Amino acid sequence: MDAIYIGWLGLMIGFVLWCWNECWYVIPLKFKCLKSATKLPPGHMGLPFIGETIRFLWYFKIVRRPDDFINVKRRKYGDGVGMFRTHLFGAPSIIVYTPTVNKFVLFSDDKFKQECPTVELMGRTSLGSVHGKAHTRARNFVTNAINRPDALSRIATLVQPRIVNALQSWAQIGKIKAKFETQKLSFENIGKLFMGKEPGPFLNSLDKLYQGLLPGVRAYPLNIPGFAYHHALQCRRKLEDIFWMELEKRKAENKVETSDLMDGLMQIEDGEGDKLSDKEVVDNIVSLVAAGYIPTSLASTWAIYLLAKYPIVLTKLREENIAFTKGSLGDLITAKDVLNLKYTNKVVDEVIRMANVAAFVFRKAANEVDYKGYKIPKGWNVIVLLRYLHTDPENFKDPMYFNPDRWNEPAMSGTYQVFGAGQRLCPGNMLARIQLALLLHHLSIGYKWELINPNADIVYLSHPAPVDGVEVKFSRL
Ligand code: HEM
């Protein structure tokens, strides 16, 4: 008998706990909604404090089917308006996942603020941290410095010797972990493009500091020794010191030519002759390296993985690139040449679609927002699932199939948001795309490779990648 009572008690406690978050957040809002025509999006707030975090981790980390996190909700609640309520990462949240609603959120900077709890790590005046007019101003400076008319041709010239050298050394080693090697290559390229530095002890120590900084960006901001955020803050301070010294050195030299992004940020003026302050230059250069480093290297890792899995695509890529250069290994091509490599550019688009390096981005509702009869309460997080756009069969036919030829036709409006959209669209998108195209060119004309663990599982947190880091046997063609 006792066992039955205990069982019932357990069930009741479980039920109360399960309902608790739902009551806590939703019932007061439902009363408010009675007075208006709007209602909360469908969904469930999950358990007290942790909300649906376990469910999220279940799909992203344990069963490794991240899209089922939404598929299951779609089956349960129907499609409604393309958003669900939930409680994730310690806060009540709305998840949005369709082209139209994503667009609405990403293009409404006044309604949804980009708010990063770890803003100290990126710098208070960096592009990703500022808002409103300050954001528009910083964005003009940064995008102009990156996309100056001569920038892409300079990038092509600067990164290729590094790509050629890296590929040669991979072939000499014979067996590599692509994730590790592309990370090294990506940092060397960024070192050259952003700071004019050659590979060596200086870049290695900088790399180590970034390896300490980046895990802190997604960590809980606890500034206590032993926590990732605390270590990240220390790395940030050291990076800041290094860039301040570099800035002072450059100012003393009184350089007029622009040889890297840091020069660009120091020199660029707006229409009124206004320049970035020294602090803005330092904050932006620290954060641009951080923002550009891992996504570019992960996209390269995925290119190597997907081309090994789909030899037909590699053959077509190789044919185009060999025909273009007559197969002369190590010869450099120009940024203009890259535009003419039509199939290669489709491979770039398709790799970045499937890599889903930025699975989601966050916003916070600045005020209560009504969208087509649904309410997004003030202060709630809005999680824009970019990844889901690219893996939803409604947007891309046979989405898990690596098929660059799908890009013979443009994607349906709003379905391709690998670089985000709206006011915060990634300013490094051209830079990332051209680097990937150049890597594909040199890889395809001169090398062959084979996956050592073709059935390796994919991990999705913190970034998607095959679990073995893409181990390959790598050699000259
Ligand atoms: C394949 C490579 C890349 C991917 C997939 C990617 C993805 C993204 C996405 C999705 C956003 C939007 C974030 C949001 O809306 O909150 C973004 C923003 C940003 N990205 Fe990238 N990125 C890549 C490469 C780069 C590179 C190379 C740089 C460096 C120049 C860079 C610098 C930035 C910055 C500074 C922002 C913030 C922009 C703002 O707040 O206005 N990214 N990126």
Short mmCIF file of C-alpha atoms and ligand atoms in Angstrom, two decimals:
data_model
loop_
_atom_site.label_atom_id
_atom_site.label_comp_id
_atom_site.label_asym_id
_atom_site.label_seq_id
_atom_site.Cartn_x
_atom_site.Cartn_y
_atom_site.Cartn_z
CA MET A 1 0.00 0.00 0.00
CA ASP A 2 2.82 2.34 1.00
CA ALA A 3 4.43 1.77 -2.35
CA ILE A 4 1.22 2.88 -4.10
CA TYR A 5 1.03 6.08 -2.04
CA ILE A 6 4.69 6.83 -2.70
CA GLY A 7 4.16 6.17 -6.39
CA TRP A 8 1.15 8.56 -6.50
CA LEU A 9 3.06 11.19 -4.53
CA GLY A 10 5.99 10.90 -6.94
CA LEU A 11 3.63 11.28 -9.90
CA MET A 12 1.97 14.34 -8.37
CA ILE A 13 5.29 16.00 -7.57
CA GLY A 14 6.46 15.24 -11.12
CA PHE A 15 3.25 16.75 -12.53
CA VAL A 16 3.54 19.89 -10.38
CA LEU A 17 7.18 20.34 -11.37
CA TRP A 18 6.31 19.84 -15.02
CA CYS A 19 3.53 22.42 -14.83
CA TRP A 20 5.42 24.88 -12.69
CA ASN A 21 7.27 26.77 -15.41
CA GLU A 22 4.18 26.77 -17.57
CA CYS A 23 2.12 28.35 -14.76
CA TRP A 24 4.84 30.72 -13.65
CA TYR A 25 5.39 32.29 -17.05
CA VAL A 26 2.29 31.59 -19.03
CA ILE A 27 -0.77 32.00 -16.80
CA PRO A 28 -0.13 35.69 -15.92
CA LEU A 29 0.40 36.39 -19.60
CA LYS A 30 -2.72 34.47 -20.54
CA PHE A 31 -4.74 36.75 -18.24
CA LYS A 32 -3.20 39.76 -19.97
CA CYS A 33 -3.97 38.18 -23.33
CA LEU A 34 -7.66 37.91 -22.41
CA LYS A 35 -7.86 41.69 -22.79
CA SER A 36 -6.25 41.63 -26.23
CA ALA A 37 -6.66 39.57 -29.35
CA THR A 38 -3.13 38.15 -29.12
CA LYS A 39 -2.00 34.89 -27.56
CA LEU A 40 1.32 33.28 -26.76
CA PRO A 41 2.79 31.00 -29.41
CA PRO A 42 2.19 27.27 -28.73
CA GLY A 43 4.79 25.28 -26.80
CA HIS A 44 5.80 24.35 -23.28
CA MET A 45 8.05 26.04 -20.72
CA GLY A 46 9.44 22.78 -19.33
CA LEU A 47 10.80 22.18 -15.83
CA PRO A 48 11.51 24.83 -13.18
CA PHE A 49 14.81 26.66 -13.73
CA ILE A 50 16.09 24.37 -16.49
CA GLY A 51 13.04 24.61 -18.75
CA GLU A 52 13.48 22.45 -21.83
CA THR A 53 17.27 22.44 -21.68
CA ILE A 54 17.41 18.66 -21.15
CA ARG A 55 15.18 18.15 -24.19
CA PHE A 56 17.38 20.47 -26.21
CA LEU A 57 20.54 18.63 -25.12
CA TRP A 58 18.84 15.31 -25.81
CA TYR A 59 18.34 16.21 -29.47
CA PHE A 60 21.57 18.18 -30.00
CA LYS A 61 24.01 16.16 -27.90
CA ILE A 62 22.68 12.67 -27.13
CA VAL A 63 20.65 11.41 -30.10
CA ARG A 64 22.34 13.93 -32.41
CA ARG A 65 19.25 14.76 -34.48
CA PRO A 66 19.10 18.51 -33.80
CA ASP A 67 16.31 19.23 -36.26
CA ASP A 68 13.99 16.86 -34.41
CA PHE A 69 13.91 19.40 -31.60
CA ILE A 70 11.61 21.41 -33.88
CA ASN A 71 10.14 18.51 -35.91
CA VAL A 72 8.63 17.00 -32.75
CA LYS A 73 7.12 20.35 -31.75
CA ARG A 74 5.73 20.84 -35.25
CA ARG A 75 4.06 17.43 -35.09
CA LYS A 76 2.65 18.15 -31.63
CA TYR A 77 1.44 21.73 -31.99
CA GLY A 78 1.08 22.13 -35.77
CA ASP A 79 2.82 24.86 -37.70
CA GLY A 80 0.78 27.84 -36.53
CA VAL A 81 2.78 30.92 -37.25
CA GLY A 82 6.29 29.44 -37.29
CA MET A 83 7.26 29.99 -33.66
CA PHE A 84 7.11 28.13 -30.35
CA ARG A 85 7.44 29.20 -26.76
CA THR A 86 9.95 27.42 -24.54
CA HIS A 87 12.44 28.01 -21.72
CA LEU A 88 16.06 27.51 -22.75
CA PHE A 89 19.51 28.55 -21.51
CA GLY A 90 17.97 29.91 -18.31
CA ALA A 91 15.38 32.23 -19.85
CA PRO A 92 11.85 32.17 -21.28
CA SER A 93 12.24 32.08 -25.03
CA ILE A 94 10.50 32.09 -28.38
CA ILE A 95 12.04 29.88 -31.07
CA VAL A 96 11.50 30.97 -34.65
CA TYR A 97 12.33 28.74 -37.60
CA THR A 98 10.62 29.78 -40.85
CA PRO A 99 11.95 32.15 -43.56
CA THR A 100 9.22 34.71 -42.93
CA VAL A 101 9.41 34.86 -39.14
CA ASN A 102 13.24 34.71 -39.12
CA LYS A 103 13.25 37.63 -41.53
CA PHE A 104 10.78 39.57 -39.39
CA VAL A 105 13.01 39.16 -36.33
CA LEU A 106 16.36 39.79 -38.04
CA PHE A 107 15.15 42.87 -39.92
CA SER A 108 13.51 44.47 -36.85
CA ASP A 109 16.54 45.74 -34.95
CA ASP A 110 14.30 48.22 -33.11
CA LYS A 111 12.07 45.43 -31.72
CA PHE A 112 14.66 42.71 -31.11
CA LYS A 113 18.02 43.64 -29.62
CA GLN A 114 21.13 41.61 -30.02
CA GLU A 115 22.23 41.20 -26.43
CA CYS A 116 25.35 39.30 -25.50
CA PRO A 117 25.86 38.56 -21.77
CA THR A 118 29.57 38.14 -22.45
CA VAL A 119 29.98 41.56 -24.09
CA GLU A 120 33.17 42.22 -22.09
CA LEU A 121 34.90 39.51 -24.10
CA MET A 122 34.16 41.05 -27.48
CA GLY A 123 34.65 44.63 -26.32
CA ARG A 124 31.96 47.18 -25.51
CA THR A 125 32.57 49.20 -28.68
CA SER A 126 32.95 46.28 -31.09
CA LEU A 127 30.52 45.91 -33.97
CA GLY A 128 28.72 42.91 -32.47
CA SER A 129 28.14 44.72 -29.15
CA VAL A 130 26.81 48.15 -30.15
CA HIS A 131 23.26 49.12 -31.11
CA GLY A 132 21.25 51.71 -33.01
CA LYS A 133 23.20 54.62 -34.45
CA ALA A 134 26.45 53.41 -32.89
CA HIS A 135 25.97 50.08 -34.69
CA THR A 136 25.27 51.71 -38.05
CA ARG A 137 28.38 53.84 -37.62
CA ALA A 138 30.65 50.94 -36.57
CA ARG A 139 29.21 48.75 -39.31
CA ASN A 140 29.96 51.32 -42.01
CA PHE A 141 33.57 51.54 -40.86
CA VAL A 142 34.08 47.79 -40.54
CA THR A 143 32.34 46.75 -43.78
CA ASN A 144 34.14 49.48 -45.73
CA ALA A 145 37.49 48.39 -44.29
CA ILE A 146 36.81 44.73 -45.17
CA ASN A 147 35.17 45.32 -48.54
CA ARG A 148 37.36 48.12 -49.91
CA PRO A 149 37.50 47.84 -53.73
CA ASP A 150 40.99 46.37 -53.67
CA ALA A 151 40.32 44.14 -50.64
CA LEU A 152 39.21 40.93 -52.33
CA SER A 153 42.12 40.93 -54.79
CA ARG A 154 44.52 41.60 -51.91
CA ILE A 155 42.96 38.75 -49.94
CA ALA A 156 43.36 36.37 -52.90
CA THR A 157 47.04 37.27 -53.22
CA LEU A 158 47.78 37.03 -49.51
CA VAL A 159 46.03 33.80 -48.56
CA GLN A 160 47.05 31.58 -51.46
CA PRO A 161 50.75 31.05 -50.61
CA ARG A 162 49.60 29.90 -47.16
CA ILE A 163 47.00 27.54 -48.67
CA VAL A 164 49.55 26.10 -51.13
CA ASN A 165 52.13 25.57 -48.36
CA ALA A 166 49.59 24.00 -46.01
CA LEU A 167 48.39 21.52 -48.64
CA GLN A 168 51.97 20.53 -49.46
CA SER A 169 52.73 19.91 -45.81
CA TRP A 170 49.50 17.87 -45.32
CA ALA A 171 50.55 15.64 -48.25
CA GLN A 172 53.99 15.20 -46.68
CA ILE A 173 52.47 14.20 -43.34
CA GLY A 174 50.09 11.81 -45.17
CA LYS A 175 47.48 11.53 -42.44
CA ILE A 176 45.87 14.62 -40.95
CA LYS A 177 42.95 15.80 -38.82
CA ALA A 178 41.34 18.28 -41.17
CA LYS A 179 39.64 20.19 -38.34
CA PHE A 180 42.93 20.85 -36.61
CA GLU A 181 44.87 21.70 -39.80
CA THR A 182 42.21 24.01 -41.27
CA GLN A 183 42.04 25.81 -37.93
CA LYS A 184 45.78 26.43 -38.12
CA LEU A 185 45.53 27.57 -41.73
CA SER A 186 42.56 29.81 -41.01
CA PHE A 187 44.39 31.51 -38.14
CA GLU A 188 47.51 32.03 -40.26
CA ASN A 189 45.38 33.62 -43.00
CA ILE A 190 43.59 35.85 -40.52
CA GLY A 191 46.93 36.75 -38.93
CA LYS A 192 48.16 37.95 -42.30
CA LEU A 193 44.96 39.61 -43.52
CA PHE A 194 43.99 41.32 -40.28
CA MET A 195 47.35 42.03 -38.64
CA GLY A 196 50.04 41.54 -41.32
CA LYS A 197 51.70 38.80 -39.25
CA GLU A 198 53.55 35.77 -40.61
CA PRO A 199 53.28 32.30 -39.02
CA GLY A 200 55.61 31.94 -36.04
CA PRO A 201 55.81 32.18 -32.25
CA PHE A 202 53.89 35.48 -32.11
CA LEU A 203 50.87 34.12 -34.00
CA ASN A 204 51.06 30.87 -32.04
CA SER A 205 50.77 32.70 -28.73
CA LEU A 206 47.95 34.84 -30.10
CA ASP A 207 46.17 31.69 -31.26
CA LYS A 208 46.50 30.24 -27.76
CA LEU A 209 44.88 33.34 -26.28
CA TYR A 210 41.97 33.09 -28.74
CA GLN A 211 41.58 29.40 -27.86
CA GLY A 212 41.12 30.61 -24.27
CA LEU A 213 38.80 33.48 -25.22
CA LEU A 214 36.32 31.70 -27.51
CA PRO A 215 34.88 29.09 -25.08
CA GLY A 216 34.02 31.97 -22.73
CA VAL A 217 31.71 33.60 -25.28
CA ARG A 218 29.08 30.88 -24.88
CA ALA A 219 29.83 30.18 -21.20
CA TYR A 220 27.82 31.42 -18.23
CA PRO A 221 29.43 34.80 -17.30
CA LEU A 222 30.84 33.74 -13.90
CA ASN A 223 34.03 35.63 -13.20
CA ILE A 224 35.37 33.08 -10.70
CA PRO A 225 38.72 31.28 -11.03
CA GLY A 226 38.25 27.85 -12.58
CA PHE A 227 35.33 28.92 -14.80
CA ALA A 228 35.66 29.28 -18.60
CA TYR A 229 34.46 32.90 -18.51
CA HIS A 230 37.11 33.91 -15.97
CA HIS A 231 39.89 32.39 -18.07
CA ALA A 232 38.41 33.99 -21.22
CA LEU A 233 38.46 37.43 -19.55
CA GLN A 234 42.14 37.01 -18.69
CA CYS A 235 42.90 36.04 -22.29
CA ARG A 236 40.89 39.02 -23.52
CA ARG A 237 42.98 41.41 -21.36
CA LYS A 238 46.22 40.00 -22.72
CA LEU A 239 44.93 40.25 -26.30
CA GLU A 240 43.88 43.84 -25.67
CA ASP A 241 47.38 44.69 -24.39
CA ILE A 242 48.96 43.14 -27.49
CA PHE A 243 46.69 45.06 -29.87
CA TRP A 244 47.15 48.35 -27.98
CA MET A 245 50.93 47.97 -28.34
CA GLU A 246 50.52 47.20 -32.04
CA LEU A 247 48.29 50.25 -32.45
CA GLU A 248 50.80 52.55 -30.75
CA LYS A 249 53.59 51.15 -32.91
CA ARG A 250 51.62 51.78 -36.09
CA LYS A 251 50.69 55.30 -35.02
CA ALA A 252 54.36 56.08 -34.34
CA GLU A 253 55.28 54.77 -37.81
CA ASN A 254 52.63 57.06 -39.33
CA LYS A 255 51.84 54.55 -42.06
CA VAL A 256 49.84 55.76 -45.05
CA GLU A 257 49.48 52.57 -47.09
CA THR A 258 46.85 49.97 -46.12
CA SER A 259 48.37 46.53 -45.89
CA ASP A 260 45.93 44.78 -43.56
CA LEU A 261 42.54 45.13 -41.88
CA MET A 262 43.98 46.85 -38.81
CA ASP A 263 45.46 49.59 -41.03
CA GLY A 264 42.07 49.81 -42.73
CA LEU A 265 40.26 50.31 -39.42
CA MET A 266 42.79 52.94 -38.32
CA GLN A 267 42.65 54.92 -41.53
CA ILE A 268 39.09 54.72 -42.78
CA GLU A 269 37.03 57.94 -42.55
CA ASP A 270 33.30 58.51 -42.94
CA GLY A 271 31.78 61.26 -45.13
CA GLU A 272 32.51 63.86 -42.44
CA GLY A 273 36.17 62.92 -41.99
CA ASP A 274 35.37 61.13 -38.71
CA LYS A 275 37.57 58.13 -37.78
CA LEU A 276 37.22 55.24 -35.33
CA SER A 277 38.66 55.99 -31.90
CA ASP A 278 41.72 53.96 -30.77
CA LYS A 279 39.52 51.97 -28.37
CA GLU A 280 37.09 51.18 -31.22
CA VAL A 281 39.95 49.99 -33.43
CA VAL A 282 41.24 47.67 -30.69
CA ASP A 283 37.79 46.32 -29.74
CA ASN A 284 36.93 45.67 -33.37
CA ILE A 285 40.16 43.99 -34.37
CA VAL A 286 40.04 41.69 -31.30
CA SER A 287 36.41 40.74 -32.05
CA LEU A 288 36.81 40.42 -35.84
CA VAL A 289 39.55 37.83 -35.40
CA ALA A 290 37.34 36.00 -32.90
CA ALA A 291 34.25 36.15 -35.15
CA GLY A 292 36.04 35.10 -38.33
CA TYR A 293 38.46 32.47 -37.15
CA ILE A 294 36.42 29.36 -36.25
CA PRO A 295 33.53 29.69 -38.77
CA THR A 296 35.95 29.92 -41.71
CA SER A 297 38.00 26.93 -40.55
CA LEU A 298 34.88 24.83 -39.86
CA ALA A 299 33.52 25.55 -43.34
CA SER A 300 36.87 24.33 -44.77
CA THR A 301 36.71 21.18 -42.62
CA TRP A 302 33.21 20.45 -43.93
CA ALA A 303 34.36 21.01 -47.52
CA ILE A 304 37.05 18.33 -47.11
CA TYR A 305 34.57 15.96 -45.44
CA LEU A 306 31.73 16.43 -47.94
CA LEU A 307 33.95 16.19 -51.02
CA ALA A 308 35.36 12.91 -49.72
CA LYS A 309 31.81 11.62 -49.21
CA TYR A 310 30.62 12.75 -52.65
CA PRO A 311 33.33 11.86 -55.21
CA ILE A 312 31.07 12.85 -58.11
CA VAL A 313 31.08 16.43 -56.86
CA LEU A 314 34.86 16.36 -56.40
CA THR A 315 35.30 15.11 -59.98
CA LYS A 316 33.21 17.98 -61.38
CA LEU A 317 35.02 20.49 -59.18
CA ARG A 318 38.38 19.13 -60.29
CA GLU A 319 37.40 19.23 -63.97
CA GLU A 320 36.40 22.88 -63.75
CA ASN A 321 39.53 23.94 -61.90
CA ILE A 322 41.99 21.92 -63.98
CA ALA A 323 40.43 23.22 -67.21
CA PHE A 324 40.74 26.74 -65.85
CA THR A 325 44.40 26.64 -64.82
CA LYS A 326 45.60 23.86 -67.09
CA GLY A 327 46.41 22.01 -63.90
CA SER A 328 49.59 23.86 -62.96
CA LEU A 329 50.00 23.13 -59.28
CA GLY A 330 50.84 26.08 -57.04
CA ASP A 331 49.99 28.78 -59.61
CA LEU A 332 47.99 31.54 -57.99
CA ILE A 333 44.64 32.70 -59.33
CA THR A 334 42.98 36.08 -58.91
CA ALA A 335 39.76 37.18 -57.20
CA LYS A 336 38.35 37.83 -60.70
CA ASP A 337 39.19 34.24 -61.70
CA VAL A 338 37.21 33.00 -58.71
CA LEU A 339 34.09 34.71 -60.10
CA ASN A 340 34.47 32.67 -63.28
CA LEU A 341 34.67 29.34 -61.44
CA LYS A 342 30.91 28.82 -61.59
CA TYR A 343 30.70 25.28 -60.23
CA THR A 344 33.25 26.04 -57.51
CA ASN A 345 31.06 28.87 -56.26
CA LYS A 346 28.07 26.51 -56.13
CA VAL A 347 30.17 24.09 -54.07
CA VAL A 348 30.98 26.98 -51.69
CA ASP A 349 27.26 27.81 -51.27
CA GLU A 350 26.37 24.17 -50.73
CA VAL A 351 29.19 23.50 -48.24
CA ILE A 352 28.19 26.50 -46.13
CA ARG A 353 24.51 25.46 -46.28
CA MET A 354 25.28 21.97 -45.03
CA ALA A 355 27.95 23.01 -42.51
CA ASN A 356 25.49 25.20 -40.59
CA VAL A 357 28.36 26.71 -38.68
CA ALA A 358 26.05 29.29 -37.08
CA ALA A 359 23.10 27.09 -36.08
CA PHE A 360 21.19 29.87 -34.32
CA VAL A 361 21.47 33.50 -33.29
CA PHE A 362 19.93 35.24 -30.27
CA ARG A 363 17.85 38.36 -29.84
CA LYS A 364 15.89 39.84 -26.94
CA ALA A 365 12.43 41.41 -27.32
CA ALA A 366 12.97 45.09 -26.44
CA ASN A 367 9.20 45.54 -25.96
CA GLU A 368 6.14 43.37 -26.23
CA VAL A 369 5.81 42.47 -29.91
CA ASP A 370 2.65 41.28 -31.65
CA TYR A 371 3.17 39.17 -34.74
CA LYS A 372 0.13 37.94 -36.69
CA GLY A 373 -1.98 37.56 -33.56
CA TYR A 374 0.83 36.08 -31.42
CA LYS A 375 2.56 37.81 -28.56
CA ILE A 376 6.31 37.86 -27.94
CA PRO A 377 6.60 39.16 -24.35
CA LYS A 378 9.04 41.94 -23.49
CA GLY A 379 12.39 40.66 -22.22
CA TRP A 380 12.01 37.14 -23.59
CA ASN A 381 14.82 35.69 -25.65
CA VAL A 382 14.16 35.04 -29.32
CA ILE A 383 16.20 32.17 -30.74
CA VAL A 384 16.42 32.35 -34.52
CA LEU A 385 17.12 28.82 -35.76
CA LEU A 386 19.10 29.49 -38.94
CA ARG A 387 20.07 25.84 -39.23
CA TYR A 388 16.49 24.65 -39.59
CA LEU A 389 15.97 26.78 -42.70
CA HIS A 390 18.73 24.87 -44.46
CA THR A 391 17.63 21.39 -43.43
CA ASP A 392 13.86 21.77 -43.89
CA PRO A 393 12.69 19.83 -47.01
CA GLU A 394 10.11 22.56 -47.55
CA ASN A 395 13.00 24.92 -48.36
CA PHE A 396 15.58 22.60 -49.95
CA LYS A 397 14.64 19.38 -51.77
CA ASP A 398 16.44 16.39 -50.25
CA PRO A 399 18.24 18.73 -47.84
CA MET A 400 20.79 16.28 -46.43
CA TYR A 401 22.09 15.47 -49.92
CA PHE A 402 25.22 17.44 -50.87
CA ASN A 403 24.19 18.73 -54.27
CA PRO A 404 25.90 21.90 -55.56
CA ASP A 405 23.76 21.69 -58.70
CA ARG A 406 20.75 22.77 -56.64
CA TRP A 407 22.32 26.22 -56.96
CA ASN A 408 21.59 26.24 -60.71
CA GLU A 409 18.45 27.97 -59.44
CA PRO A 410 18.54 30.59 -56.67
CA ALA A 411 17.18 29.48 -53.29
CA MET A 412 13.60 30.49 -52.39
CA SER A 413 13.43 33.91 -50.78
CA GLY A 414 14.65 33.98 -47.18
CA THR A 415 15.61 30.29 -47.03
CA TYR A 416 19.40 30.77 -47.16
CA GLN A 417 20.55 32.65 -44.07
CA VAL A 418 23.94 31.07 -43.39
CA PHE A 419 25.35 34.53 -42.74
CA GLY A 420 22.26 35.79 -40.90
CA ALA A 421 20.18 38.61 -42.38
CA GLY A 422 19.14 42.20 -41.82
CA GLN A 423 21.14 44.81 -39.96
CA ARG A 424 23.58 42.27 -38.55
CA LEU A 425 24.27 40.26 -41.68
CA CYS A 426 27.80 38.88 -41.39
CA PRO A 427 30.25 41.53 -42.67
CA GLY A 428 32.87 38.79 -43.27
CA ASN A 429 30.77 36.78 -45.72
CA MET A 430 32.75 37.70 -48.86
CA LEU A 431 35.99 37.14 -47.03
CA ALA A 432 34.89 33.66 -45.91
CA ARG A 433 33.53 32.71 -49.34
CA ILE A 434 36.63 33.71 -51.29
CA GLN A 435 38.94 31.89 -48.87
CA LEU A 436 36.87 28.73 -49.22
CA ALA A 437 36.80 28.99 -53.04
CA LEU A 438 40.59 29.38 -53.15
CA LEU A 439 41.07 26.37 -50.89
CA LEU A 440 38.74 24.30 -53.11
CA HIS A 441 40.72 25.35 -56.18
CA HIS A 442 44.12 24.27 -54.86
CA LEU A 443 42.76 21.15 -53.16
CA SER A 444 40.96 19.87 -56.23
CA ILE A 445 43.70 20.39 -58.80
CA GLY A 446 46.52 18.84 -56.81
CA TYR A 447 45.36 16.44 -54.11
CA LYS A 448 43.29 13.39 -53.24
CA TRP A 449 42.11 12.34 -49.82
CA GLU A 450 40.09 9.64 -48.14
CA LEU A 451 38.13 9.63 -44.86
CA ILE A 452 39.62 7.28 -42.28
CA ASN A 453 36.30 7.10 -40.38
CA PRO A 454 33.62 7.62 -43.02
CA ASN A 455 30.87 6.74 -40.54
CA ALA A 456 32.08 8.98 -37.73
CA ASP A 457 29.21 10.52 -35.74
CA ILE A 458 28.52 14.23 -36.06
CA VAL A 459 28.55 16.42 -32.97
CA TYR A 460 26.44 19.58 -32.98
CA LEU A 461 27.63 21.49 -29.94
CA SER A 462 29.34 23.88 -29.70
CA HIS A 463 29.70 23.71 -33.49
CA PRO A 464 28.74 20.95 -35.90
CA ALA A 465 31.64 18.69 -36.95
CA PRO A 466 32.41 14.99 -37.39
CA VAL A 467 33.51 13.65 -34.02
CA ASP A 468 36.91 12.40 -35.24
CA GLY A 469 37.86 15.91 -36.46
CA VAL A 470 37.78 14.53 -40.05
CA GLU A 471 40.81 12.28 -40.10
CA VAL A 472 41.95 11.77 -43.69
CA LYS A 473 44.71 10.07 -45.67
CA PHE A 474 46.02 12.91 -47.78
CA SER A 475 48.36 12.80 -50.79
CA ARG A 476 49.28 14.38 -54.14
CA LEU A 477 47.11 13.40 -57.12
C1 HEM B 1 31.65 30.66 -42.98
C2 HEM B 1 32.00 31.69 -42.24
C3 HEM B 1 31.06 32.55 -41.44
C4 HEM B 1 29.77 32.31 -41.03
C5 HEM B 1 28.90 31.08 -41.32
C6 HEM B 1 29.34 33.48 -40.28
C7 HEM B 1 28.06 33.63 -39.74
C8 HEM B 1 27.60 34.80 -39.15
C9 HEM B 1 26.23 35.02 -38.74
C10 HEM B 1 25.08 34.03 -38.88
C11 HEM B 1 26.16 36.27 -38.22
C12 HEM B 1 24.90 37.00 -37.71
C13 HEM B 1 24.90 37.07 -36.20
C14 HEM B 1 23.61 37.69 -35.68
O1 HEM B 1 22.69 37.99 -36.44
O2 HEM B 1 23.53 37.86 -34.45
C15 HEM B 1 27.49 36.84 -38.26
C16 HEM B 1 27.83 38.09 -37.78
C17 HEM B 1 29.12 38.57 -37.75
N1 HEM B 1 30.22 38.01 -38.36
FE1 HEM B 1 30.28 36.24 -39.37
N2 HEM B 1 30.36 34.38 -40.23
C18 HEM B 1 31.43 33.87 -40.93
C19 HEM B 1 32.65 34.49 -41.13
C20 HEM B 1 33.02 35.70 -40.62
C21 HEM B 1 34.30 36.34 -40.82
C22 HEM B 1 35.45 35.80 -41.69
C23 HEM B 1 34.29 37.50 -40.09
C24 HEM B 1 35.40 38.51 -39.94
C25 HEM B 1 35.54 39.50 -40.71
C26 HEM B 1 33.00 37.60 -39.43
C27 HEM B 1 32.60 38.64 -38.61
C28 HEM B 1 31.31 38.82 -38.13
C29 HEM B 1 30.89 39.96 -37.31
C30 HEM B 1 31.79 41.09 -36.79
C31 HEM B 1 29.52 39.80 -37.07
C32 HEM B 1 28.61 40.75 -36.26
C33 HEM B 1 27.95 41.74 -37.21
C34 HEM B 1 27.04 42.73 -36.55
O3 HEM B 1 26.68 42.56 -35.37
O4 HEM B 1 26.68 43.72 -37.23
N3 HEM B 1 32.26 36.49 -39.77
N4 HEM B 1 28.34 35.93 -38.85
#
